[in-house]
CSV table of C-alpha atoms and ligand atoms in Angstrom, one decimal:
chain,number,residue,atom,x,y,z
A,1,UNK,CA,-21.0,146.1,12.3
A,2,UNK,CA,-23.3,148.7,11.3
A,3,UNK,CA,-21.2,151.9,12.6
A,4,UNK,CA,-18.4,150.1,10.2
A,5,UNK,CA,-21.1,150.0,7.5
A,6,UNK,CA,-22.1,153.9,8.6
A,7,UNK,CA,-18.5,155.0,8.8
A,8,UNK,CA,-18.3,153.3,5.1
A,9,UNK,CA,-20.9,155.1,3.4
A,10,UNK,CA,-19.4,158.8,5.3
A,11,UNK,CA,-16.1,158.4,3.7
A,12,UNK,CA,-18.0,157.3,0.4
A,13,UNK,CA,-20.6,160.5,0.5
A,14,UNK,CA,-18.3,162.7,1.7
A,15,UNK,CA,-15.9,162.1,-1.8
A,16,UNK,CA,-18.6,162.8,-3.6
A,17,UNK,CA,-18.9,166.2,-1.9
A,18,UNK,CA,-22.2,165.1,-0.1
A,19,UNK,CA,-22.7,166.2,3.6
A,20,UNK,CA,-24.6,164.0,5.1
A,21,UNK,CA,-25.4,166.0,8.2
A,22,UNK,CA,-26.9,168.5,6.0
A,23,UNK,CA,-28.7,164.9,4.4
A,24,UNK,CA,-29.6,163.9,7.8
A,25,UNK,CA,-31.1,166.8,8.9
A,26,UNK,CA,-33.6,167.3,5.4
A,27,UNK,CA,-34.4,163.7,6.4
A,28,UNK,CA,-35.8,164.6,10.0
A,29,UNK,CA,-37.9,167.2,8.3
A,30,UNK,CA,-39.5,165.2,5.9
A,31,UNK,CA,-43.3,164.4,7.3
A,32,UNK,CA,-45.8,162.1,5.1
A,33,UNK,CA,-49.2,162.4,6.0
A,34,UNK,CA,-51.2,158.9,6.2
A,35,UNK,CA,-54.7,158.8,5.3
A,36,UNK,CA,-57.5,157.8,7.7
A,37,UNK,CA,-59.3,155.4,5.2
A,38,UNK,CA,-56.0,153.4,5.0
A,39,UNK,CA,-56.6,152.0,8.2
A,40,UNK,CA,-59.9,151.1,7.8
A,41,UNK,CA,-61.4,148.3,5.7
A,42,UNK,CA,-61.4,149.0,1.7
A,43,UNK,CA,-60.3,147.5,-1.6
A,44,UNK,CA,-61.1,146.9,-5.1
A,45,UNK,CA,-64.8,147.5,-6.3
A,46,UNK,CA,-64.9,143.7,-6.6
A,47,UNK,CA,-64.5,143.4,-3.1
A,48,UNK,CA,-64.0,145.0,0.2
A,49,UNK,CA,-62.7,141.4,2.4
A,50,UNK,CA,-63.1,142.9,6.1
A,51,UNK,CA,-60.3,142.3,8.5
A,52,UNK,CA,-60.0,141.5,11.8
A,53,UNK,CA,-59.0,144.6,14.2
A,54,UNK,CA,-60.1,147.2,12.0
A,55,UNK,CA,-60.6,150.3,13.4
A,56,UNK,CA,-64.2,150.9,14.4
A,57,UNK,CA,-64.5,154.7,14.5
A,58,UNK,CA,-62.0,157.1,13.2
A,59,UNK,CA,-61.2,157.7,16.9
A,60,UNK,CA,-59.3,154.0,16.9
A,61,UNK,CA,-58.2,155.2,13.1
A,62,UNK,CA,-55.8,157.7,14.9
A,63,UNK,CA,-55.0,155.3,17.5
A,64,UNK,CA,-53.5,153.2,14.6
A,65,UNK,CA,-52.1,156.2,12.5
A,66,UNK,CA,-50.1,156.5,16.0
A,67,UNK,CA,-48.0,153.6,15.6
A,68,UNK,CA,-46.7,154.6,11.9
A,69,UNK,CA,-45.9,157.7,13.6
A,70,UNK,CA,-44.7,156.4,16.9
A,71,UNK,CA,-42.2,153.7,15.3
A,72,UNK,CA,-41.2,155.8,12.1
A,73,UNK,CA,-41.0,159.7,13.5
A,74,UNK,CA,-41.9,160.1,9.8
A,75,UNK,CA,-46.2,160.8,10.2
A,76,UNK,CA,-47.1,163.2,12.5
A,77,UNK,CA,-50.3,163.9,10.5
A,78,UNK,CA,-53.5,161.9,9.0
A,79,UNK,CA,-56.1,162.9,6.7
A,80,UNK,CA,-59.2,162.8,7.5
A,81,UNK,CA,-62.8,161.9,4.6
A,82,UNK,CA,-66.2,163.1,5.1
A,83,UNK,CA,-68.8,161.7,6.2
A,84,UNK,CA,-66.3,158.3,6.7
A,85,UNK,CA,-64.6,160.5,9.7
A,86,UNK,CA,-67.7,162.0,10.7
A,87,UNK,CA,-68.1,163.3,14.3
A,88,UNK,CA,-70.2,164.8,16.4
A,89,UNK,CA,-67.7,167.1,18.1
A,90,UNK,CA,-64.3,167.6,15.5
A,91,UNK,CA,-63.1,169.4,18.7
A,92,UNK,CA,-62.9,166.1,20.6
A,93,UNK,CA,-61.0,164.2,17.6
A,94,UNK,CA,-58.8,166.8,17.4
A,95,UNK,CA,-58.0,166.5,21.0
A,96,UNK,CA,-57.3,162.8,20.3
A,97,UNK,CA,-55.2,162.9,17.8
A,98,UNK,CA,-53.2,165.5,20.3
A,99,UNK,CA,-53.4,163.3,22.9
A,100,UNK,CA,-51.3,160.6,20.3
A,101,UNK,CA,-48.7,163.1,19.2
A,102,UNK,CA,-51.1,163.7,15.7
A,103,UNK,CA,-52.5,166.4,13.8
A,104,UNK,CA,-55.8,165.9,11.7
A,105,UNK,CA,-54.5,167.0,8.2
A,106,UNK,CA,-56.2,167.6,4.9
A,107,UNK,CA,-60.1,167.3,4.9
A,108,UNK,CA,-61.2,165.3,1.8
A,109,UNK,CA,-64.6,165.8,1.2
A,110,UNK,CA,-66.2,162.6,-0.1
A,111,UNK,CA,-68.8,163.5,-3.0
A,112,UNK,CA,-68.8,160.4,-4.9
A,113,UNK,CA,-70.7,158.1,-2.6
A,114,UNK,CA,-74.4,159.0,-2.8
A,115,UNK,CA,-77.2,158.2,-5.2
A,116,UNK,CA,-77.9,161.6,-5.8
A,117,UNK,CA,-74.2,162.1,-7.7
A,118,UNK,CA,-74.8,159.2,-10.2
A,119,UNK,CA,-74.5,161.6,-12.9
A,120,UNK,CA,-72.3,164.2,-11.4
A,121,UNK,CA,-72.0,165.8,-7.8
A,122,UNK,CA,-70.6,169.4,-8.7
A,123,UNK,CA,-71.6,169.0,-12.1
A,124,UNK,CA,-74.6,167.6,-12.2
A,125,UNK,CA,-77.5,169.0,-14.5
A,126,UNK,CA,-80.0,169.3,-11.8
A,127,UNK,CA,-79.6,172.5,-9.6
A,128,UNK,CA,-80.4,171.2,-6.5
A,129,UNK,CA,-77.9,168.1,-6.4
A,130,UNK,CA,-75.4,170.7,-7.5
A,131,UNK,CA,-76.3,173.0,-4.2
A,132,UNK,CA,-76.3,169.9,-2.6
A,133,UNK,CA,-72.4,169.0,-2.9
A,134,UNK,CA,-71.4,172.9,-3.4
A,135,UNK,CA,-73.2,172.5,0.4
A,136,UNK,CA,-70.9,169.8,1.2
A,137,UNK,CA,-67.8,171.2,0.1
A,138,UNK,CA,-68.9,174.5,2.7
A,139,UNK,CA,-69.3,171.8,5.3
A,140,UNK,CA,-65.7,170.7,4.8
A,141,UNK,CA,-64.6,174.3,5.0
A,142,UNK,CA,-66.0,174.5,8.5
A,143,UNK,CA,-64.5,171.1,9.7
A,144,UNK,CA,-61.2,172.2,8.7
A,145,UNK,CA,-61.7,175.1,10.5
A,146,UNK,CA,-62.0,172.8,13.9
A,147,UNK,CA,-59.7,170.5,13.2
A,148,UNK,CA,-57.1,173.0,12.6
A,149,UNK,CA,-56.2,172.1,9.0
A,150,UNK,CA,-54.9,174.1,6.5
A,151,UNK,CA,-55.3,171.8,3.5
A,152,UNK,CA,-58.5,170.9,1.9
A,153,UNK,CA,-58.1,168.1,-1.0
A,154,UNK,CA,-60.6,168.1,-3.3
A,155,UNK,CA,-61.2,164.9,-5.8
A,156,UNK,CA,-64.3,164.5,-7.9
A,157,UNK,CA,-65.7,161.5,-9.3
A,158,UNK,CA,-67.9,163.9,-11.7
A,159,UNK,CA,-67.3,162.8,-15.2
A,160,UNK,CA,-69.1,160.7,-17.9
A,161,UNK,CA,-69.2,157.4,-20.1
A,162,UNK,CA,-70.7,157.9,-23.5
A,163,UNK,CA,-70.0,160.8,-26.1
A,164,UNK,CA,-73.1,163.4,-25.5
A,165,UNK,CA,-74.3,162.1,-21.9
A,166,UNK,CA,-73.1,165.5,-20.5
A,167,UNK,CA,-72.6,168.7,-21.9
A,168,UNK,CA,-68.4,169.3,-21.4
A,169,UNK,CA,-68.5,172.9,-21.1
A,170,UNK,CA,-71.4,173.6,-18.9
A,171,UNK,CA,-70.0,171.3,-16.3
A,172,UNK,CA,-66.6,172.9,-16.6
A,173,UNK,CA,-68.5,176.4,-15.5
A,174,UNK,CA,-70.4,173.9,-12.7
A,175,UNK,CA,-67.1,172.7,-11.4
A,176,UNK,CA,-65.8,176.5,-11.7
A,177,UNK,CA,-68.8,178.1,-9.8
A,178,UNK,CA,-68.6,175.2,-7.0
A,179,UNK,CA,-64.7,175.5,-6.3
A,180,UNK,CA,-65.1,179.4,-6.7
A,181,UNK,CA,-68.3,179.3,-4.3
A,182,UNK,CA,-65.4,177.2,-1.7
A,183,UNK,CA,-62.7,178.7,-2.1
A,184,UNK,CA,-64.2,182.6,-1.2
A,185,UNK,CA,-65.2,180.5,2.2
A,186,UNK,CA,-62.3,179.7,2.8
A,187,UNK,CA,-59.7,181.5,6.0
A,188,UNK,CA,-56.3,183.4,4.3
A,189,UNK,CA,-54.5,180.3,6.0
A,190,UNK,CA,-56.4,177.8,3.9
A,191,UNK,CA,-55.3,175.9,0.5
A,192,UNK,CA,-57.5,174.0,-1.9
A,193,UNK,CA,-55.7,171.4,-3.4
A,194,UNK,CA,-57.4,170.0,-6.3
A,195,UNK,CA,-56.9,166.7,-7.4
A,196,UNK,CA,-57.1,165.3,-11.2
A,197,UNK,CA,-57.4,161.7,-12.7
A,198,UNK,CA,-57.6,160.6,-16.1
A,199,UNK,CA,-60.5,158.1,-15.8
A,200,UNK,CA,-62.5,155.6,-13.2
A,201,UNK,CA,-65.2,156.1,-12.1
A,202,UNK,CA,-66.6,157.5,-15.5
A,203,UNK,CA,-64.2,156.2,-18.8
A,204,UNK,CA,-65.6,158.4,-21.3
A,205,UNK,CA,-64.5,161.8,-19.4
A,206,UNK,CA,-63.5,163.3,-16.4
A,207,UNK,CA,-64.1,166.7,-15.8
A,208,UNK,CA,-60.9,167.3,-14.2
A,209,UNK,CA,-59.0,164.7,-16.2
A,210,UNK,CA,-55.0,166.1,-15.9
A,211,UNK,CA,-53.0,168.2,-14.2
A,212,UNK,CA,-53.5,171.2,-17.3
A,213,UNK,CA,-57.2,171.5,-15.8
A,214,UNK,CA,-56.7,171.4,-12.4
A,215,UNK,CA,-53.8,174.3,-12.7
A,216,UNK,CA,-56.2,176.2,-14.8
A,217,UNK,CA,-59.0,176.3,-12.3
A,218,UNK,CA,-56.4,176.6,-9.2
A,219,UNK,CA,-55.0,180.4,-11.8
A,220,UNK,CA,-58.4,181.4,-12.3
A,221,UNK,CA,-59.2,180.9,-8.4
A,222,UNK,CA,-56.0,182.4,-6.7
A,223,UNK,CA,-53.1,181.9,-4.9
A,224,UNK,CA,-54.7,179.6,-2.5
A,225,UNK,CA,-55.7,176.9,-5.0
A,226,UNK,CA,-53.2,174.4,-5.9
A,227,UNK,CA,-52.9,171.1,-7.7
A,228,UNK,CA,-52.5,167.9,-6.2
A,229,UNK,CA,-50.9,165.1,-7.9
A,230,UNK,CA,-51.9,161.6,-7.0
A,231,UNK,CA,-49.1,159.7,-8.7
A,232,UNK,CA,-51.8,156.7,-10.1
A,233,UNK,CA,-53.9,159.1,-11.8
A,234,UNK,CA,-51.5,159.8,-15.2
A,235,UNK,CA,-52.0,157.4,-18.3
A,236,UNK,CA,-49.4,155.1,-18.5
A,237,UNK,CA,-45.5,156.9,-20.0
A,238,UNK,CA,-46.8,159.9,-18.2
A,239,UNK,CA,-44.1,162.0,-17.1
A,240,UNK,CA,-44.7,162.7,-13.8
A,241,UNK,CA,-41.4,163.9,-12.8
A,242,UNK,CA,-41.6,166.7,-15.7
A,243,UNK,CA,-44.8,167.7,-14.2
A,244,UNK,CA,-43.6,168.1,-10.7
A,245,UNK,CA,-41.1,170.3,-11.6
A,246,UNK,CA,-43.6,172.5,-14.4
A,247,UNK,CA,-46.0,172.7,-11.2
A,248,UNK,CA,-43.1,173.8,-9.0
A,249,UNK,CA,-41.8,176.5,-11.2
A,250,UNK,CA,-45.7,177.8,-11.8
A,251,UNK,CA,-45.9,178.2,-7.5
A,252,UNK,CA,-49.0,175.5,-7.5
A,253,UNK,CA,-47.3,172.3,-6.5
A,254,UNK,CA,-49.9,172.0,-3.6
A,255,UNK,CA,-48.8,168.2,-2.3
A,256,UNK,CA,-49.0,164.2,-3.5
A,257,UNK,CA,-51.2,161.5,-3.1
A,258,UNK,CA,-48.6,158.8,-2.8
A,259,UNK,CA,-48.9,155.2,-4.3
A,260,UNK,CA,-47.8,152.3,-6.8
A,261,UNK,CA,-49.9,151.8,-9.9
A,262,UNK,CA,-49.5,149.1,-12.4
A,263,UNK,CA,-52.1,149.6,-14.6
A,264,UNK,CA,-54.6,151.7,-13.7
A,265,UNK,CA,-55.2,153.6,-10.2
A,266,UNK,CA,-54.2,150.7,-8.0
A,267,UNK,CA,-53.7,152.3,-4.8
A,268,UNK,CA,-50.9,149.9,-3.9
A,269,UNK,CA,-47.7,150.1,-1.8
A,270,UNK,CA,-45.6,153.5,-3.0
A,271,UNK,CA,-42.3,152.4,-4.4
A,272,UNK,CA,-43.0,148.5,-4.8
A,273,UNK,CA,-43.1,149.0,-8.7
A,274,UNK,CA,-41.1,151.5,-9.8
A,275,UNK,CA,-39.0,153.1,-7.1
A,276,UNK,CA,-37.3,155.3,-9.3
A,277,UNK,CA,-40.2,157.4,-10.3
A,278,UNK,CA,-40.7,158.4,-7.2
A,279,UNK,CA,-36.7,158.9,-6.5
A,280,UNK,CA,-37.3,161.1,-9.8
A,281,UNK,CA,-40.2,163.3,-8.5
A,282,UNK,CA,-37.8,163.3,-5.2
A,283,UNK,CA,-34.9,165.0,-7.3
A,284,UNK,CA,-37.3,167.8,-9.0
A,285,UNK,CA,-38.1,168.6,-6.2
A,286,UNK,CA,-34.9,169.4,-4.4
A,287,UNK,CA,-33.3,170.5,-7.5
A,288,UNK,CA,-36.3,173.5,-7.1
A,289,UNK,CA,-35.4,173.2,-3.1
A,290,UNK,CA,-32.1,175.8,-3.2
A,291,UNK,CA,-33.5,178.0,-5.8
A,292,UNK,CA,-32.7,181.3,-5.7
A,293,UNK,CA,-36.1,182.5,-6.3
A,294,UNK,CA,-37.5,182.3,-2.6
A,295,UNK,CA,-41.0,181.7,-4.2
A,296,UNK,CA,-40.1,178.6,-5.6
A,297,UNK,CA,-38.2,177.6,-1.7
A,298,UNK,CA,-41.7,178.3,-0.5
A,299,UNK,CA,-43.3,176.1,-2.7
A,300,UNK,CA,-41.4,173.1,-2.2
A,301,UNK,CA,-41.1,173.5,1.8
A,302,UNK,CA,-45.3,174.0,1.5
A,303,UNK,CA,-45.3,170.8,-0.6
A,304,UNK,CA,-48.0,168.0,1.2
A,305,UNK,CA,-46.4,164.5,1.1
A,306,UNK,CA,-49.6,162.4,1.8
A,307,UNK,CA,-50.0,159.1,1.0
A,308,UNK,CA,-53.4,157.1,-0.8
A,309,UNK,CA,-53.8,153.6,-0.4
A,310,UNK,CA,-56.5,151.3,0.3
A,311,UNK,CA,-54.9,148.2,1.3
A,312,UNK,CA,-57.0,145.3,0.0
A,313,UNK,CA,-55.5,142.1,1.3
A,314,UNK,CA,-52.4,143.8,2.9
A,315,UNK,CA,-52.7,144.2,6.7
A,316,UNK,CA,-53.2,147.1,7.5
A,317,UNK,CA,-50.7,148.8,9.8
A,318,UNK,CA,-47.9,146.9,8.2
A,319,UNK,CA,-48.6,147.9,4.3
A,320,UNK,CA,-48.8,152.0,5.9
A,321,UNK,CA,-45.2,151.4,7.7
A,322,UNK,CA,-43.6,149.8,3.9
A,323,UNK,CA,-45.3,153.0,2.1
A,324,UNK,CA,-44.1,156.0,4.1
A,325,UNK,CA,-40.8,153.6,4.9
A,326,UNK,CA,-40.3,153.0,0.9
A,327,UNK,CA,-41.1,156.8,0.4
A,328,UNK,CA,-38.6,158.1,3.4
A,329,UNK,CA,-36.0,155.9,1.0
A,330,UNK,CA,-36.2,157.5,-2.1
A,331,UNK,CA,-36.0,160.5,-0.4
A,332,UNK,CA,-32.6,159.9,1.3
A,333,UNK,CA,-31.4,158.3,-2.2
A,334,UNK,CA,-32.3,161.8,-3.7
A,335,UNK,CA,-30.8,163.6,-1.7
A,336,UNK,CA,-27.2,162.0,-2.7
A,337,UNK,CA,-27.5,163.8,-5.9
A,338,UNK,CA,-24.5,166.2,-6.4
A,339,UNK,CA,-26.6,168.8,-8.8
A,340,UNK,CA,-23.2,170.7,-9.0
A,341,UNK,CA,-22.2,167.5,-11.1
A,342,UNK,CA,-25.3,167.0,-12.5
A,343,UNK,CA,-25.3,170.9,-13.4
A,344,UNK,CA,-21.8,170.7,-15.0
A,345,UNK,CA,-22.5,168.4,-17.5
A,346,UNK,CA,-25.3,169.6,-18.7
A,347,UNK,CA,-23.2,172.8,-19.1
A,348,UNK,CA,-21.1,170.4,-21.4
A,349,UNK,CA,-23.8,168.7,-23.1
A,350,UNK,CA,-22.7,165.4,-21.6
A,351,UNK,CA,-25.6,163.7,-21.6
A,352,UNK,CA,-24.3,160.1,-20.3
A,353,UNK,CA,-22.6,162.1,-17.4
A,354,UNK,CA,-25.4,164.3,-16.3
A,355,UNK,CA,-27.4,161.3,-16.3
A,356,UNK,CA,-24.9,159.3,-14.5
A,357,UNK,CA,-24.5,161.7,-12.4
A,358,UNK,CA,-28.9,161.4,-11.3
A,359,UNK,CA,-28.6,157.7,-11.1
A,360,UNK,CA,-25.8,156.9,-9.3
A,361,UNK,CA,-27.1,158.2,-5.8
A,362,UNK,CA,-30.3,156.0,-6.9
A,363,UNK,CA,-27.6,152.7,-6.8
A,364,UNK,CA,-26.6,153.2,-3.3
A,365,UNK,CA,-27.8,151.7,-0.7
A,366,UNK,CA,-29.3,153.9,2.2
A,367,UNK,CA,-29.6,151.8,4.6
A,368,UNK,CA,-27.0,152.7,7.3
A,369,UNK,CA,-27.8,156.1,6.9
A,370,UNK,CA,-31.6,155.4,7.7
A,371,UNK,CA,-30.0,153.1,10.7
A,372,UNK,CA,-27.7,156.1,11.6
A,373,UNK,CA,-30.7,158.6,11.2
A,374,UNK,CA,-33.0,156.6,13.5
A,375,UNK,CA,-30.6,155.7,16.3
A,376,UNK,CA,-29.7,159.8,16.6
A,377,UNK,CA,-33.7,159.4,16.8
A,378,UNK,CA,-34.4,157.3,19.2
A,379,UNK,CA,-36.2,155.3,16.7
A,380,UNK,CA,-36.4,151.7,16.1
A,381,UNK,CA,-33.2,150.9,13.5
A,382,UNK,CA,-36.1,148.4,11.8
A,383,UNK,CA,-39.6,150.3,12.5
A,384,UNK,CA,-41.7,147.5,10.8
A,385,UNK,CA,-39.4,144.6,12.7
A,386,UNK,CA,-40.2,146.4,15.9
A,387,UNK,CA,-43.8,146.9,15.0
A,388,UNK,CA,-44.3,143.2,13.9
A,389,UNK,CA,-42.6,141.7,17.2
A,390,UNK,CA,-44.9,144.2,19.1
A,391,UNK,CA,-48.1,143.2,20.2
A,392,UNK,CA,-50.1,145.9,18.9
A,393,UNK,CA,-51.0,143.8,16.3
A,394,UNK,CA,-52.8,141.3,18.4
A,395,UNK,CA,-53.7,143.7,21.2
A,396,UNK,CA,-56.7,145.0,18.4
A,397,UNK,CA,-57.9,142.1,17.4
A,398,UNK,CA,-60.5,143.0,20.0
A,399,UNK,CA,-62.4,145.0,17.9
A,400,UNK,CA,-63.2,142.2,16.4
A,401,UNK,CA,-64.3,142.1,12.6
A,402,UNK,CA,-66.4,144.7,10.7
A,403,UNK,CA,-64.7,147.8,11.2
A,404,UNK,CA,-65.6,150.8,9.9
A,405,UNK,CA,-64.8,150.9,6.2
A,406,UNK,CA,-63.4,153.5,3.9
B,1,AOS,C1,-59.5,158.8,-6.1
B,1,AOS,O1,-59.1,158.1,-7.1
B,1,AOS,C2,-58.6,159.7,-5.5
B,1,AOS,O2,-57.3,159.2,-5.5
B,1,AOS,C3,-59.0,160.4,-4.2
B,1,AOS,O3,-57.9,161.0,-3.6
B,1,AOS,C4,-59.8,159.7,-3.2
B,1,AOS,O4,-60.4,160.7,-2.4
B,1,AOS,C5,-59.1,158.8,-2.2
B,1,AOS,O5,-58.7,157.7,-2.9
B,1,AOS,C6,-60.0,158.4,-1.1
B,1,AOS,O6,-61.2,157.9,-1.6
B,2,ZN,ZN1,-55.8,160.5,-4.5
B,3,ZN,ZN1,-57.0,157.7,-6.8
């Protein structure tokens, strides 16, 4: 039945002029890093329920980040938070995560979690809280460097609530000297993503508040400095597709932090409210992916898929497999765009047509070409069936309740 259904969708693709051995193979490529804090416990700020077989060191956190990996082939690397992934000996992680077929992958420093940064970590007024965090991005630098990872991603919760609480431009020079202060410390290898969000925690401003910002500090820094786009961070009718592609053609798409909002920054499940966003980021970026400037093909293979979730009432392991599986699914969609068609008329100024031509490959459905794909794999054909019939699940219900949190 489901080599009929394969053999199907071939003869379908292949009239449209779409190889799908060239579509297969892009697929096999595509790698979404998982974070470490989605394994642990976390949530809303109203509260954090703690779940049974949480991981209770970010040792176990790999251990976990394994199974996405071992049943999808899609997550070969997780991003790690400091101090939540804190270690004596990065060295023996790394090893770990090895051990399990895993890279450590971007370092996130974490400078929003200490009394001290109340009114700004980077930015703050007083000197010494500002050495303080400058110190803790420097920290970072030198993790990554034992880890192994090229990417640091930087988010800040610096901002304020009331008109006049903080002085706008000074802090923009703050957060300038800080990233600068990084960024010299960092090896040629290296790339500082930096990440922008409109508001939460502080609602008046945020002193990196869109991606405009964040591109201008990543120019005035250099070629290593990057933006990152977390896809809940835009006020609601953002564009994020158009800023992909703007990002792209500037050489400072650095990567994503994938995941569904509703309203605000919800960290849910990528894809389970509006799939065709991300199937819309997905065809910027392969439209940019066979440009003939090879600047622009650097860009987009350099690009970090990542995703950010804290999984509130969602188990765990399960709501990581839907995100990178819902993500790996707008990807193969994408890539049954004919841009020749879609190119053509536009050339005509046939506006219904070109965008026929962008939503049809959205209305198929992928399935027995992610079947097809995971068999040539050796993957599980249903990677969340397999993992749920599996006794993982059970098997870590050892560790008992109270796991380390995010
Ligand atoms: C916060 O809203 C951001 O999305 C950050 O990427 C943050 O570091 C991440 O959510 C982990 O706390
Ligand atoms: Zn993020
Ligand atoms: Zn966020």
């Amino acid at each position: 039945m489901s080599d009929r259904a394969y053999a199907l969708f071939e003869e379908q693709q292949q009239a449209r002029g779409i190889n799908l051995e060239e579509v297969k193979s892009r697929l096999k490529a595509l790698h979404i890093e998982t974070p470490s804090w989605g394994y642990g416990d976390s949530g809303t700020r109203f509260k954090v329920f703690q779940k049974e077989g949480v991981p209770r060191n970010p040792f176990e956190k790999f251990e976990d980040a394994a199974q996405v990996h071992g049943l999808t082939g899609l997550c070969p690397s997780v991003a790690i938070h400091i101090p939540w992934d804190k270690v004596e000996d990065y060295g023996k992680l790394r090893n770990h995560a090895e051990s399990l077929g895993l890279k450590i992958g971007a370092v996130n420093p974490n400078l929003f979690q200490e009394d001290d940064y109340m009114l700004g970590s980077v930015t703050n007024a007083d000197p010494a809280v500002r050495r303080k965090a400058t110190d803790h991005l420097l920290e970072c630098v030198d993790i990554a460097k034992e880890t192994g990872s090229r990417d640091l991603s930087l988010w800040f919760a610096d901002g304020t609530n009331y008109p006049g609480q903080g002085d706008i431009r000074k802090r923009k020079a703050w957060m300038f000297e800080a990233l600068n202060e990084m960024y010299k410390a960092m090896t040629p290898e290296m790339r500082m993503l930096i990440e922008y969000k409109c508001f939460e925690p502080a609602f008046y401003h945020t002193d990196i508040a869109d991606w405009g910002m964040a591109y201008n500090y990543a120019l005035k820094l250099g070629p290593q400095a990057e933006v990152l786009v977390d896809t809940g961070h835009h006020l609601p009718g953002a564009n994020i597709e158009h800023i992909v592609a703007y990002l792209i053609d500037e050489n400072r798409l650095g990567g994503f932090h994938f995941n569904s909002r509703k309203y605000a920054d919800d960290d849910l499940v990528v894809g389970s409210v509006n799939p065709y966003e991300l199937f819309l980021i997905f065809y910027q970026i392969l439209s940019a992916a066979n440009d003939d400037d090879a600047k622009i093909r650097s860009t987009v293979d350099n690009i970090a898929y990542m995703i950010d979730q804290s999984h509130n009432i969602e188990q765990k392991i399960p709501a990581m497999l839907r995100s990178v599986l819902n993500v790996q699914t707008q990807y193969a969609k994408a890539l049954l765009i004919n841009h020749a068609e879609v190119e053509e008329a536009q050339l005509r100024g046939d506006v219904l047509g070109a965008e026929d031509a962008v939503r049809r490959a959205f209305e198929f459905d992928v399935t027995p070409l992610l079947h097809a794909l995971r068999e040539e794999q050796g993957l599980p054909v249903d990677p969340m069936k397999a993992y749920l019939s599996s006794s993982y699940g059970k098997d870590i219900l050892v560790r008992g309740k109270g796991g380390a949190s995010w």
